[in-house]
PDB file of C-alpha atoms in Angstrom:
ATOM      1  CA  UNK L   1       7.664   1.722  17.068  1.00  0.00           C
ATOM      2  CA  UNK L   2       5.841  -0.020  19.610  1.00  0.00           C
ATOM      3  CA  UNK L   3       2.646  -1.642  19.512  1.00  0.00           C
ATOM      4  CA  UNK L   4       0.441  -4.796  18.570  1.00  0.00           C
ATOM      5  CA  UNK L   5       1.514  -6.569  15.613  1.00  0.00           C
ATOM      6  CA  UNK L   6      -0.142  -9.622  13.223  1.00  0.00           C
ATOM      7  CA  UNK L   7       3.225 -10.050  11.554  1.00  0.00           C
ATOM      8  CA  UNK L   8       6.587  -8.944  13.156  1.00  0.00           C
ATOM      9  CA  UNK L   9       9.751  -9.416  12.102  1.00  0.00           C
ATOM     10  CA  UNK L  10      12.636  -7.935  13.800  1.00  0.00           C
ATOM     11  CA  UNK L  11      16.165  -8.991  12.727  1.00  0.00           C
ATOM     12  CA  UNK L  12      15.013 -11.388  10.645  1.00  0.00           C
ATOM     13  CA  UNK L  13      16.196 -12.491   6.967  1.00  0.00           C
ATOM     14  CA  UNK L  14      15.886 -14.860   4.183  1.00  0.00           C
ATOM     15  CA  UNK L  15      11.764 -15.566   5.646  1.00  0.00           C
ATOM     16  CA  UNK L  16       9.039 -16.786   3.436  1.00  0.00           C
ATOM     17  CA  UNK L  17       5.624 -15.698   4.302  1.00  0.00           C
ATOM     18  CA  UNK L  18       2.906 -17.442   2.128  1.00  0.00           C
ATOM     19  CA  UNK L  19      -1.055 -16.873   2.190  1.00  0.00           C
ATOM     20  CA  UNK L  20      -1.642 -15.245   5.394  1.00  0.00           C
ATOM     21  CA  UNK L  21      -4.978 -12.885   6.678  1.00  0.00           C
ATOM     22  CA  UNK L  22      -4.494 -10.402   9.466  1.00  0.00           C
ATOM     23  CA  UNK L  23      -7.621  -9.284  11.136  1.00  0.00           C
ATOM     24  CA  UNK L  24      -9.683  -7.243  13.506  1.00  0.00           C
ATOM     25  CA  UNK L  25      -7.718  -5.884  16.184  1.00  0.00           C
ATOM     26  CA  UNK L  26      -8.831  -3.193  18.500  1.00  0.00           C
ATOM     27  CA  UNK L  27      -6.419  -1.488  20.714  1.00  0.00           C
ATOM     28  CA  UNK L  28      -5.293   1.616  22.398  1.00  0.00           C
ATOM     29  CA  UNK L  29      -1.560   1.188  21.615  1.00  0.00           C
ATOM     30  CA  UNK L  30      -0.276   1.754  17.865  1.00  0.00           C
ATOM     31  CA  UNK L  31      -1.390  -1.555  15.344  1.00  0.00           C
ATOM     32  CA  UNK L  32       0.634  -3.398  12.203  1.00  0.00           C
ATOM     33  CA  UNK L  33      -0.607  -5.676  10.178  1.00  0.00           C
ATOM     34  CA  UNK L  34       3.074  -6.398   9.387  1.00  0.00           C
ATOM     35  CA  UNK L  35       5.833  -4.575  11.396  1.00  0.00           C
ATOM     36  CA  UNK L  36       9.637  -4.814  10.167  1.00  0.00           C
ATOM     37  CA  UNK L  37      12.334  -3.966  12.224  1.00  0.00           C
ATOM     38  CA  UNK L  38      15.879  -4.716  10.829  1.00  0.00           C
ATOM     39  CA  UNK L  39      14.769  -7.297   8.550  1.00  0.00           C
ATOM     40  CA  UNK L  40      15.732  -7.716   5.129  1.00  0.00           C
ATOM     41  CA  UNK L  41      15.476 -10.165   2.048  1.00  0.00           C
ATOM     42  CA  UNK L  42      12.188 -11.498   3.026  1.00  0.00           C
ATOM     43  CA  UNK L  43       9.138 -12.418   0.420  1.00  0.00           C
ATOM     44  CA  UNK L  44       5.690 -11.563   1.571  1.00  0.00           C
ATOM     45  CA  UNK L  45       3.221 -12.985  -1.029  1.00  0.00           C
ATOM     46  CA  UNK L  46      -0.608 -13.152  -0.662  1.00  0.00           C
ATOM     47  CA  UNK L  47      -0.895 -11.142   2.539  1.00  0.00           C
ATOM     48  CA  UNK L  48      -4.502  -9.893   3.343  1.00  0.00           C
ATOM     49  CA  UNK L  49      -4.722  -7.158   6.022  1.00  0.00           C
ATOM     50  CA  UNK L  50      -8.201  -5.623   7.088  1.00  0.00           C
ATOM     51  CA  UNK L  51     -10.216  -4.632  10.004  1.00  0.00           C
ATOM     52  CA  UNK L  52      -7.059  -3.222  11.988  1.00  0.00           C
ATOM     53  CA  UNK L  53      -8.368  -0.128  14.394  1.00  0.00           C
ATOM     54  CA  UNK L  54      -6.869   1.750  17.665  1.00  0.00           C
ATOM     55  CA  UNK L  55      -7.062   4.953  19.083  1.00  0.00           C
ATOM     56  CA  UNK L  56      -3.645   5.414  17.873  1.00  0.00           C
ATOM     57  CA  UNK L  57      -1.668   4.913  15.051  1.00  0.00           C
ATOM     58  CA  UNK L  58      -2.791   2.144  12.418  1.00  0.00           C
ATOM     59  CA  UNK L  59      -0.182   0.675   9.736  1.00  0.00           C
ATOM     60  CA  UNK L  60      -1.133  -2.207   7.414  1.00  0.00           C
ATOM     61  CA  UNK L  61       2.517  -2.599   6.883  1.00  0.00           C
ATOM     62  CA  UNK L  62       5.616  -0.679   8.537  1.00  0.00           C
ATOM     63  CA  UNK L  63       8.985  -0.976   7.406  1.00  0.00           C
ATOM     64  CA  UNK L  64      12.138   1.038   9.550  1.00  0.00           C
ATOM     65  CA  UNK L  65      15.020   2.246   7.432  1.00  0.00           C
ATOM     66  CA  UNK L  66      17.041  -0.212   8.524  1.00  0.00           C
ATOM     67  CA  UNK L  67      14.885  -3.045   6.320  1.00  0.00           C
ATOM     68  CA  UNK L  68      16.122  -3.795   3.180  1.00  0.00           C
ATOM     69  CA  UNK L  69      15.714  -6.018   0.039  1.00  0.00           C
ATOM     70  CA  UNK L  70      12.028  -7.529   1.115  1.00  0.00           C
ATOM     71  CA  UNK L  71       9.673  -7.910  -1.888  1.00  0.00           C
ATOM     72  CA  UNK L  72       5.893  -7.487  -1.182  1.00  0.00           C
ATOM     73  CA  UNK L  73       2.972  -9.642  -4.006  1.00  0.00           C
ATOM     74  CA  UNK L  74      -0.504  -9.426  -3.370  1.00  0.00           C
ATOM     75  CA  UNK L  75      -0.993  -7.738  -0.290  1.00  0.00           C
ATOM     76  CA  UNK L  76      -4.398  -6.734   0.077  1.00  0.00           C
ATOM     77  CA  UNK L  77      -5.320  -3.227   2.037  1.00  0.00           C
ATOM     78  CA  UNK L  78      -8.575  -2.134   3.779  1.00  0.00           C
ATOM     79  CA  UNK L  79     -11.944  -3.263   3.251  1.00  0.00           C
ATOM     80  CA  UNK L  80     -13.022  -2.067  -0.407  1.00  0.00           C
ATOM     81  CA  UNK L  81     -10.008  -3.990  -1.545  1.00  0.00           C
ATOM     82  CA  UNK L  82      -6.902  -2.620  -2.626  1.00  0.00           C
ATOM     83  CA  UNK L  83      -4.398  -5.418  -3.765  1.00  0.00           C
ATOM     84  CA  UNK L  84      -0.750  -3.998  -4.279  1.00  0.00           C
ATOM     85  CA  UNK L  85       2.604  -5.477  -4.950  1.00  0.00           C
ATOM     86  CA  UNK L  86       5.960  -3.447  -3.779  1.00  0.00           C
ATOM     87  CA  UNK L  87       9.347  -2.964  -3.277  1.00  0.00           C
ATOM     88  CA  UNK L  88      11.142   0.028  -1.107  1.00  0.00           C
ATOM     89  CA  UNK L  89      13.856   1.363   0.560  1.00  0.00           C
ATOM     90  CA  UNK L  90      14.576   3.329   3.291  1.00  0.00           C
ATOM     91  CA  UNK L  91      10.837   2.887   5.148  1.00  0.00           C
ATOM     92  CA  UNK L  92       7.777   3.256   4.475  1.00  0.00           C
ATOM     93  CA  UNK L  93       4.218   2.829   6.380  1.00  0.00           C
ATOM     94  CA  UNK L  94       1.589   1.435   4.525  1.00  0.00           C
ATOM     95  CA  UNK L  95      -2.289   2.101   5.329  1.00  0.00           C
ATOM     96  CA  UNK L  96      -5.724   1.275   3.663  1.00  0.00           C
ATOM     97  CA  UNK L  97      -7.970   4.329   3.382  1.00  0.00           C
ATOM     98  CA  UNK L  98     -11.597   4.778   4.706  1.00  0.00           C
ATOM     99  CA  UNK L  99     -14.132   5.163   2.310  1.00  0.00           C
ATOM    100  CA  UNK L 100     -14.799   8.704   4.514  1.00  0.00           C
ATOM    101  CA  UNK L 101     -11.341   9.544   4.430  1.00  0.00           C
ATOM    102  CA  UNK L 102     -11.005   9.925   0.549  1.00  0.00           C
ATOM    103  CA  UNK L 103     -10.732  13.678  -1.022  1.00  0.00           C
ATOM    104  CA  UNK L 104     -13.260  13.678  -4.237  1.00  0.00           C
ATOM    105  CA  UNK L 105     -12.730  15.296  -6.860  1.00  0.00           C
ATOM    106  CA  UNK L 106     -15.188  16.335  -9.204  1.00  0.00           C
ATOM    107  CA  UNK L 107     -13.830  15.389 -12.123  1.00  0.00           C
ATOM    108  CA  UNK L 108     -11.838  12.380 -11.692  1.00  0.00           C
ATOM    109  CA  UNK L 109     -13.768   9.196 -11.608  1.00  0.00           C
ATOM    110  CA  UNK L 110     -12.246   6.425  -9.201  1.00  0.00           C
ATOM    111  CA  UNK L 111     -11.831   2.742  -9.529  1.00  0.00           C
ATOM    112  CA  UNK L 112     -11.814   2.326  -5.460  1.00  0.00           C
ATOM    113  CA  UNK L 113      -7.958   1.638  -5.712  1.00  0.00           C
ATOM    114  CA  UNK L 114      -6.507   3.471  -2.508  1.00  0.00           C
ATOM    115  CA  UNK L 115      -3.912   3.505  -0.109  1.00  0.00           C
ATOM    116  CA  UNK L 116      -2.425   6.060   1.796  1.00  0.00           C
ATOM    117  CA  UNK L 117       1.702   5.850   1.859  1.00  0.00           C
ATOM    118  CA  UNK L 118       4.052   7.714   3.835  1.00  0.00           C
ATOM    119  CA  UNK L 119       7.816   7.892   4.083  1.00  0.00           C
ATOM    120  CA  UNK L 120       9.795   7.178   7.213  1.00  0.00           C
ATOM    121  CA  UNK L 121      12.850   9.101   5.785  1.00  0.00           C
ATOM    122  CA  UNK L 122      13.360  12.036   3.302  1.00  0.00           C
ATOM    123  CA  UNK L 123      15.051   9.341   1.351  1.00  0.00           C
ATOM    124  CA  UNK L 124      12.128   6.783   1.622  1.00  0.00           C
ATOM    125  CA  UNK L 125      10.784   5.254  -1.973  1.00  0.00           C
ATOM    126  CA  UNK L 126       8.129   2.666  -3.042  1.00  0.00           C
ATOM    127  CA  UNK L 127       7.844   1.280  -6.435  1.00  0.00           C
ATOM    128  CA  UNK L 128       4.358  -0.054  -6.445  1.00  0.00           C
ATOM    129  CA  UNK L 129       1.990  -2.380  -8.494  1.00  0.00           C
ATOM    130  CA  UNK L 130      -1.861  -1.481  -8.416  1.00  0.00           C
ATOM    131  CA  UNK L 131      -3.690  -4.641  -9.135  1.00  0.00           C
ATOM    132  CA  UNK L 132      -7.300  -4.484 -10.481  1.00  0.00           C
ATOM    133  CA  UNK L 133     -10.097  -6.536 -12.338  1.00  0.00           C
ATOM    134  CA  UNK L 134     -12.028  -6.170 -15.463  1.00  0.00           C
ATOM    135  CA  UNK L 135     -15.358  -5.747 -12.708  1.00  0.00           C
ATOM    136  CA  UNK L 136     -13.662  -3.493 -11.258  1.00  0.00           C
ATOM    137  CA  UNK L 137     -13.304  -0.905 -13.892  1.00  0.00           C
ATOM    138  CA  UNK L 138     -15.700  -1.312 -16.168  1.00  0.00           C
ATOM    139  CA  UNK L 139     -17.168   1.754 -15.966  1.00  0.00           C
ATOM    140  CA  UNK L 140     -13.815   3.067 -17.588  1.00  0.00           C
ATOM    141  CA  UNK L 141     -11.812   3.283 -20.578  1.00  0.00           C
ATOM    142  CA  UNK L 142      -8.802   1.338 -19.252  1.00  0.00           C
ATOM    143  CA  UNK L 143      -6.466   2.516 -21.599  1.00  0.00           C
ATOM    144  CA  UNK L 144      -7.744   6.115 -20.400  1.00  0.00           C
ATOM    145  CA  UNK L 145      -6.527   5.456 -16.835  1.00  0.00           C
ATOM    146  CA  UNK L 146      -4.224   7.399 -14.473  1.00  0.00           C
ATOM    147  CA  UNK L 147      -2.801   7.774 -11.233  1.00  0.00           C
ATOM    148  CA  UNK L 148      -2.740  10.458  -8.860  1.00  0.00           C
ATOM    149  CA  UNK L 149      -1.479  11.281  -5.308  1.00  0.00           C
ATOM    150  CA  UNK L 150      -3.078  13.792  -3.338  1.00  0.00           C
ATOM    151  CA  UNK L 151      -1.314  16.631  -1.873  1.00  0.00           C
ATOM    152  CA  UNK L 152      -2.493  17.549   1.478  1.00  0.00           C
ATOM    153  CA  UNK L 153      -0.500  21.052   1.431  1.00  0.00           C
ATOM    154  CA  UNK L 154      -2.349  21.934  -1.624  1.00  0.00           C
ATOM    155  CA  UNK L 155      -5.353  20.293  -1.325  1.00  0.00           C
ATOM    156  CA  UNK L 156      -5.081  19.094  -5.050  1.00  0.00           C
ATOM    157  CA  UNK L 157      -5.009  15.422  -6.828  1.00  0.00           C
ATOM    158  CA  UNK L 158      -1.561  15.398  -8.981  1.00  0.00           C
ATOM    159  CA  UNK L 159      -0.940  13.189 -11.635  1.00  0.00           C
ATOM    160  CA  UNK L 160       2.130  10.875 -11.098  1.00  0.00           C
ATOM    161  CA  UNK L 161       4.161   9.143 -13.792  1.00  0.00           C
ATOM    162  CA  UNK L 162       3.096   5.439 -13.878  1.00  0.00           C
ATOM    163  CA  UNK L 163       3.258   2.342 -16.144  1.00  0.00           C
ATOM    164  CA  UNK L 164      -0.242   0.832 -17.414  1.00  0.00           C
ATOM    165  CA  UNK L 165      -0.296  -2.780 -18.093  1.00  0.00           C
ATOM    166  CA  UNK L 166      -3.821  -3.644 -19.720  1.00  0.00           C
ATOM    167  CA  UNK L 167      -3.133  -7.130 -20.544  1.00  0.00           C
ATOM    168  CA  UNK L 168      -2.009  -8.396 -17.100  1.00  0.00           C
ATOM    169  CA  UNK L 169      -4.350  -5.743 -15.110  1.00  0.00           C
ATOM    170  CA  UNK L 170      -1.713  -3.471 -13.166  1.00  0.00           C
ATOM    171  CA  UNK L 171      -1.179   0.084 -12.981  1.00  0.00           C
ATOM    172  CA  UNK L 172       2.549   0.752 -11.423  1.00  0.00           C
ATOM    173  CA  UNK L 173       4.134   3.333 -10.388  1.00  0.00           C
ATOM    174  CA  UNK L 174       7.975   4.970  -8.231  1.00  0.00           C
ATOM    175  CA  UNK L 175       6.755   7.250  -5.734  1.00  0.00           C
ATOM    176  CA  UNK L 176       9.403   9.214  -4.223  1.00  0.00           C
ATOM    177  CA  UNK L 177       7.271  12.350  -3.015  1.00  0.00           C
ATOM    178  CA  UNK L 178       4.506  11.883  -0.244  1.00  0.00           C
ATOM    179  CA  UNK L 179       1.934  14.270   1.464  1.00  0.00           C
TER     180      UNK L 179
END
């Protein structure tokens, strides 16, 4: 891919990337908050990414297929926030989603816990951790939670299999289908 980046990483291994906020970019070519190219065994931890916009393709984080073995905590997605922690393999693009871009559904009540992920490969995989606060879901029954992907061919939320974790405030998750 080619583009602007806040992070990029190409080659690189063994990196350590603490505390960092990527920010309000407007361009024309395609945008990454963090862009991996060839790069493996590096930590991201505390990563905020928000505000990114182009008139072409926007990724909060992009990884090729040829990345391996880099551990994501605490990145935070979009506006609304959406604060996730993952691990991957063979690449995956990562995006917030736009409060106009989300498909309701009736009869599902949301937490405001988004993000849109797509696979670069047919093999492509993301386990992922879906932080959230007590504020943030207390108009719930946490131990009544799910999680759902929605599939654009049918136009329907699905449930996915997932892991709760009410004392330490995570939903997670292996996604290995996309839309």
């Amino acid at each position: 891919p080619r583009g602007a980046a806040g992070i990029w990483v190409g080659s690189g291994t063994n990196n350590y990337f603490f505390n960092n906020t990527i920010t309000g970019s407007n361009e024309t070519c395609d945008v990454y908050g963090v862009l991996l190219k060839y790069a493996s065994n590096n930590i991201f931890n505390f990563t905020e990414i928000r505000n990114l916009r182009s008139t072409s393709n926007v990724y909060a984080f992009y990884s090729d297929e040829n990345s391996i073995s880099n551990s994501i905590y605490n990145m935070t997605l979009a506006s609304y926030p959406t604060t996730i922690s993952f691990i991957y393999g063979n690449g995956i693009a990562l995006k917030g989603v736009l409060e106009e871009e989300i498909q309701s559904n009736g009869e599902l009540l949301h937490i405001g816990k988004f993000i849109n992920v797509t696979g670069v490969t047919v093999g492509s995989w993301i386990n992922v951790t879906i932080h959230y606060t007590e504020q943030e879901i207390w108009m719930v029954n946490e131990s009544s939670m799910k999680l759902y992907r929605y599939n654009e061919t049918s136009g329907e939320w699905e449930n996915v299999t997932f892991i709760l974790n009410e004392t330490h405030n995570y939903i997670k998750a292996n996604l290995t289908e996309f839309s």
